Amino acid sequence: MNIAVVGLGLIGGSIARAFKEKTGHMVYGWNRTQQILCKAKLVGAVDGPLTDDRLAECDAVFIALYPQTAIRWLTEHAPLIKKGALVFDTCGVKQPVCAPCFALAKEYGFDFIGAHPMAGVEHAGFDSSTGSMFEGASMILVPPTGMAIETVAKAKALSLELDFERVVITDAAEHDRMIAYTSQMAHVVSSAYVQSPCSLRHRGFSAGSYRDMTRVACLQEDMWTELFLDNSEPLSAELGELIGRLQRFHDAIASKDAETLHEMLRAGRVRKEEADGKVL
Amino acid sequence: MNIAVVGLGLIGGSIARAFKEKTGHMVYGWNRTQQILCKAKLVGAVDGPLTDDRLAECDAVFIALYPQTAIRWLTEHAPLIKKGALVFDTCGVKQPVCAPCFALAKEYGFDFIGAHPMAGVEHAGFDSSTGSMFEGASMILVPPTGMAIETVAKAKALSLELDFERVVITDAAEHDRMIAYTSQMAHVVSSAYVQSPCSLRHRGFSAGSYRDMTRVACLQEDMWTELFLDNSEPLSAELGELIGRLQRFHDAIASKDAETLHEMLRAGRVRKEEADGKVL
């Protein structure tokens, strides 16, 4: 199979590497900067550059760009894509991306399925990409209404070739609601957490809980600003709820209300056990 | 050297195991439940039970109990402790523990130094303890005003025998302020984070950032209620500041204010790099 990977950053680079390391597919890459494309060729992450001619021969296309850039790329290249080809994005929000891309796919006779690989590290760029990035991770797929079951199955099979542990099929609204909580809000909290003056003096006073809490504060602010604003409603709602819970903790601690505090901590522990699927 | 370890939970159990695995010291243990003491003897974490007679022969004592229980234990056993012996607690707050223990030490002619091993895992109890618990971690020591430098050096040397990577000497107020931020608030945030209804449906939608954010929610609520209320002022102040920062994030996201949001995320990334000691 010929596979196009558009954007060789952390995720695109990892997709290209994984296909080359784990399958026999041919991989053609495109990147904004030429230097990264050379490096990708050099380390064997791609077989060559993705030209317009090659795009027309690709059976699968992974667009690993920021949301608005991904939509723009597909708008510009849709006429060149092979009929019946399967196109994935990799964006962290699905409603704003899937709607225009579903429409383009219908218009030009290829298939588009929203995709969000639930993997990554806190460092951006091709240099942090690895062929093992998706091992043990989830791939979330968002097919359009009425997509043929065989096409969804093909998208799933291709995801599993990247060694994802599981593939979740959902719709764009549910994806965006869940991601606001599991991923986006974690980045907001981490950024807010590290901005205390105490963080500069943490050495010797910190251990795993500080490290975990601040890990993803080292984020790429251009991308996350776009993702947060594309998902403003679910994210601000979830964040408002969290602030309310933190305020109740604050009040119990400030007023030395042991009973309320104990009950809130107990509720959190029980919830954590439930969420982890432990027998209660 | 004869060493007493009082309380064979996660931390006490790890201290006992580390001394037996890494040194030639004799270790005598006490535990509220007899069953754990038997187990500790069986796995070689202690040489035998800590009786009153043996306590009188111990050169170092580690009290690994909750704050109020630790103070009570020392109050009851102070008359039995060998003159010149060095006594450590392991509590997560220092002001409420050190003051009465410093006084007892002075009255009965032994040395007391506040100690907080910055290590642990999210599961309590002897069964989670390991002899390698302190490798790579910090030991925070809080000596009383005027303690002989040789005694501080002895406390540091004994800590290093447990394979701590570094020993930090500070005072109780600074310890409590820093710990409110690096450890206690992380537990509050984690507990509040996991209490969203979304946590029950996280599977397939979550990756490292969710996992890190909720890891320590699985806490022992009796201990943490006591620790939080013993450190109510610095913790509630730090928490109030965090809530303010989260509210500003919330407002920028809800009003789609890209410029403010981008600047806040940038500030968080830069701060994280500074706090990690990266060259800017």
Short mmCIF file of C-alpha atoms in Angstrom, two decimals, chain B residues 63-252:
data_model
loop_
_atom_site.label_atom_id
_atom_site.label_comp_id
_atom_site.label_asym_id
_atom_site.label_seq_id
_atom_site.Cartn_x
_atom_site.Cartn_y
_atom_site.Cartn_z
CA ILE B 63 9.11 7.19 64.04
CA ALA B 64 7.08 6.44 60.92
CA LEU B 65 3.57 7.21 62.20
CA TYR B 66 0.93 9.86 61.40
CA PRO B 67 1.74 13.24 63.00
CA GLN B 68 -0.43 13.12 66.13
CA THR B 69 0.35 9.43 66.74
CA ALA B 70 4.06 10.14 66.32
CA ILE B 71 3.97 12.90 68.94
CA ARG B 72 2.01 10.64 71.28
CA TRP B 73 4.45 7.76 70.81
CA LEU B 74 7.46 9.97 71.55
CA THR B 75 5.74 11.51 74.58
CA GLU B 76 5.15 8.03 76.00
CA HIS B 77 8.55 6.59 75.13
CA ALA B 78 10.86 9.57 75.67
CA PRO B 79 11.94 8.39 79.15
CA LEU B 80 13.08 5.06 77.66
CA ILE B 81 15.24 6.48 74.88
CA LYS B 82 19.02 6.24 75.27
CA LYS B 83 20.79 9.50 76.12
CA GLY B 84 22.39 10.91 73.01
CA ALA B 85 20.31 8.77 70.65
CA LEU B 86 19.15 10.39 67.41
CA VAL B 87 15.39 10.36 66.80
CA PHE B 88 13.75 11.09 63.42
CA ASP B 89 10.09 11.36 62.52
CA THR B 90 8.97 10.92 58.90
CA CYS B 91 5.87 13.13 58.89
CA GLY B 92 4.73 15.20 55.95
CA VAL B 93 4.30 18.34 58.10
CA LYS B 94 7.04 19.69 60.29
CA GLN B 95 5.89 22.69 62.38
CA PRO B 96 3.25 20.83 64.44
CA VAL B 97 5.51 17.80 64.91
CA CYS B 98 8.94 19.36 65.47
CA ALA B 99 7.97 21.84 68.21
CA PRO B 100 6.77 19.25 70.79
CA CYS B 101 9.43 16.70 69.77
CA PHE B 102 12.28 19.22 70.09
CA ALA B 103 11.01 19.96 73.61
CA LEU B 104 10.87 16.26 74.55
CA ALA B 105 14.41 15.71 73.25
CA LYS B 106 15.73 18.59 75.33
CA GLU B 107 13.92 17.36 78.42
CA TYR B 108 15.10 13.74 78.14
CA GLY B 109 18.61 14.20 76.76
CA PHE B 110 18.37 12.74 73.27
CA ASP B 111 18.45 14.45 69.86
CA PHE B 112 15.40 14.92 67.67
CA ILE B 113 15.62 15.99 64.03
CA GLY B 114 12.56 16.45 61.87
CA ALA B 115 12.72 14.31 58.73
CA HIS B 116 10.57 14.02 55.62
CA PRO B 117 11.62 11.40 53.08
CA MET B 118 10.35 12.73 49.71
CA ALA B 119 9.41 9.34 48.41
CA GLY B 120 6.46 7.03 48.31
CA VAL B 121 3.96 5.44 46.01
CA GLU B 122 0.20 5.79 45.82
CA HIS B 123 -0.40 2.56 47.73
CA ALA B 124 -0.07 2.48 51.50
CA GLY B 125 1.17 -0.26 53.79
CA PHE B 126 4.09 -2.59 54.39
CA ASP B 127 3.23 -4.69 51.35
CA SER B 128 4.10 -1.73 49.09
CA SER B 129 7.34 -0.93 50.90
CA THR B 130 10.69 -1.62 49.23
CA GLY B 131 14.34 -1.33 50.16
CA SER B 132 14.93 0.83 47.08
CA MET B 133 12.20 3.37 47.92
CA PHE B 134 14.62 6.21 48.59
CA GLU B 135 17.01 5.80 45.69
CA GLY B 136 17.12 9.03 43.76
CA ALA B 137 14.89 10.84 46.29
CA SER B 138 15.43 13.78 48.64
CA MET B 139 15.53 13.57 52.40
CA ILE B 140 14.48 16.83 54.05
CA LEU B 141 15.94 17.36 57.52
CA VAL B 142 14.74 19.97 60.01
CA PRO B 143 17.19 20.35 62.91
CA PRO B 144 16.31 22.41 65.98
CA THR B 145 18.00 25.78 66.42
CA GLY B 146 21.42 25.25 67.90
CA MET B 147 21.78 21.53 67.15
CA ALA B 148 25.48 20.60 67.05
CA ILE B 149 26.76 20.46 63.49
CA GLU B 150 28.18 16.97 64.20
CA THR B 151 24.67 15.73 65.03
CA VAL B 152 23.26 17.16 61.80
CA ALA B 153 26.14 15.48 59.94
CA LYS B 154 25.29 12.16 61.65
CA ALA B 155 21.65 12.50 60.61
CA LYS B 156 22.70 13.24 57.06
CA ALA B 157 25.12 10.30 56.93
CA LEU B 158 22.45 7.92 58.21
CA SER B 159 20.02 9.23 55.58
CA LEU B 160 22.58 8.63 52.85
CA GLU B 161 22.93 5.03 54.02
CA LEU B 162 19.29 4.64 52.91
CA ASP B 163 20.48 5.71 49.43
CA PHE B 164 18.76 9.06 49.31
CA GLU B 165 20.22 11.04 46.43
CA ARG B 166 20.37 14.26 48.37
CA VAL B 167 19.72 15.67 51.81
CA VAL B 168 18.16 19.11 52.18
CA ILE B 169 18.50 20.99 55.47
CA THR B 170 15.77 23.56 56.11
CA ASP B 171 13.49 24.91 58.83
CA ALA B 172 9.99 23.75 59.65
CA ALA B 173 8.16 26.80 58.28
CA GLU B 174 9.95 26.68 54.90
CA HIS B 175 9.38 22.91 54.70
CA ASP B 176 5.66 23.30 55.30
CA ARG B 177 5.30 26.12 52.75
CA MET B 178 7.14 24.16 50.05
CA ILE B 179 5.40 20.86 50.75
CA ALA B 180 1.98 22.55 50.59
CA TYR B 181 2.87 23.27 46.96
CA THR B 182 4.95 20.32 45.79
CA SER B 183 3.03 17.51 47.45
CA GLN B 184 -0.16 18.39 49.33
CA MET B 185 -1.77 20.53 46.63
CA ALA B 186 -0.96 17.86 44.03
CA HIS B 187 -3.04 15.42 46.06
CA VAL B 188 -5.93 17.89 46.35
CA VAL B 189 -5.90 18.59 42.61
CA SER B 190 -5.71 14.90 41.77
CA SER B 191 -8.67 14.11 44.00
CA ALA B 192 -10.71 17.00 42.59
CA TYR B 193 -9.73 16.06 39.02
CA VAL B 194 -10.89 12.45 39.22
CA GLN B 195 -14.29 13.45 40.62
CA SER B 196 -15.69 14.51 37.24
CA PRO B 197 -18.37 12.13 35.93
CA CYS B 198 -16.16 11.72 32.84
CA SER B 199 -13.55 9.73 34.77
CA LEU B 200 -15.84 6.69 34.75
CA ARG B 201 -15.76 6.67 30.94
CA HIS B 202 -12.08 7.54 30.45
CA ARG B 203 -11.03 4.23 28.92
CA GLY B 204 -10.04 4.57 25.30
CA PHE B 205 -10.10 8.37 25.62
CA SER B 206 -7.16 8.83 27.94
CA ALA B 207 -3.40 8.65 27.87
CA GLY B 208 -0.48 9.85 29.97
CA SER B 209 -1.79 13.26 30.95
CA TYR B 210 -4.99 11.86 32.50
CA ARG B 211 -3.05 9.08 34.18
CA ASP B 212 -0.53 11.48 35.71
CA MET B 213 -3.21 13.93 36.79
CA THR B 214 -5.25 11.34 38.69
CA ARG B 215 -2.53 8.98 39.98
CA VAL B 216 -2.35 10.15 43.59
CA ALA B 217 -6.15 10.49 44.00
CA CYS B 218 -5.89 6.93 45.33
CA LEU B 219 -4.76 8.30 48.70
CA GLN B 220 -5.15 7.29 52.31
CA GLU B 221 -7.78 9.79 53.46
CA ASP B 222 -7.14 9.49 57.22
CA MET B 223 -3.51 10.47 56.84
CA TRP B 224 -4.04 13.23 54.29
CA THR B 225 -6.91 14.84 56.21
CA GLU B 226 -4.56 15.12 59.19
CA LEU B 227 -1.66 16.42 57.07
CA PHE B 228 -3.80 19.00 55.24
CA LEU B 229 -5.34 20.37 58.43
CA ASP B 230 -1.95 20.48 60.15
CA ASN B 231 -0.80 22.70 57.27
CA SER B 232 -4.05 24.53 56.64
CA GLU B 233 -2.66 28.04 56.15
CA PRO B 234 0.08 27.52 53.52
CA LEU B 235 -2.02 24.92 51.71
CA SER B 236 -5.19 27.00 51.49
CA ALA B 237 -3.16 30.05 50.40
CA GLU B 238 -1.42 28.10 47.62
CA LEU B 239 -4.72 26.53 46.57
CA GLY B 240 -6.39 29.94 46.43
CA GLU B 241 -3.70 31.16 44.05
CA LEU B 242 -4.09 28.10 41.83
CA ILE B 243 -7.87 28.57 41.68
CA GLY B 244 -7.26 32.18 40.59
CA ARG B 245 -4.97 31.06 37.77
CA LEU B 246 -7.45 28.38 36.66
CA GLN B 247 -10.24 30.93 36.68
CA ARG B 248 -8.20 33.19 34.37
CA PHE B 249 -7.63 30.22 32.05
CA HIS B 250 -11.35 29.47 32.20
CA ASP B 251 -12.29 33.03 31.30
CA ALA B 252 -9.83 33.22 28.39
#
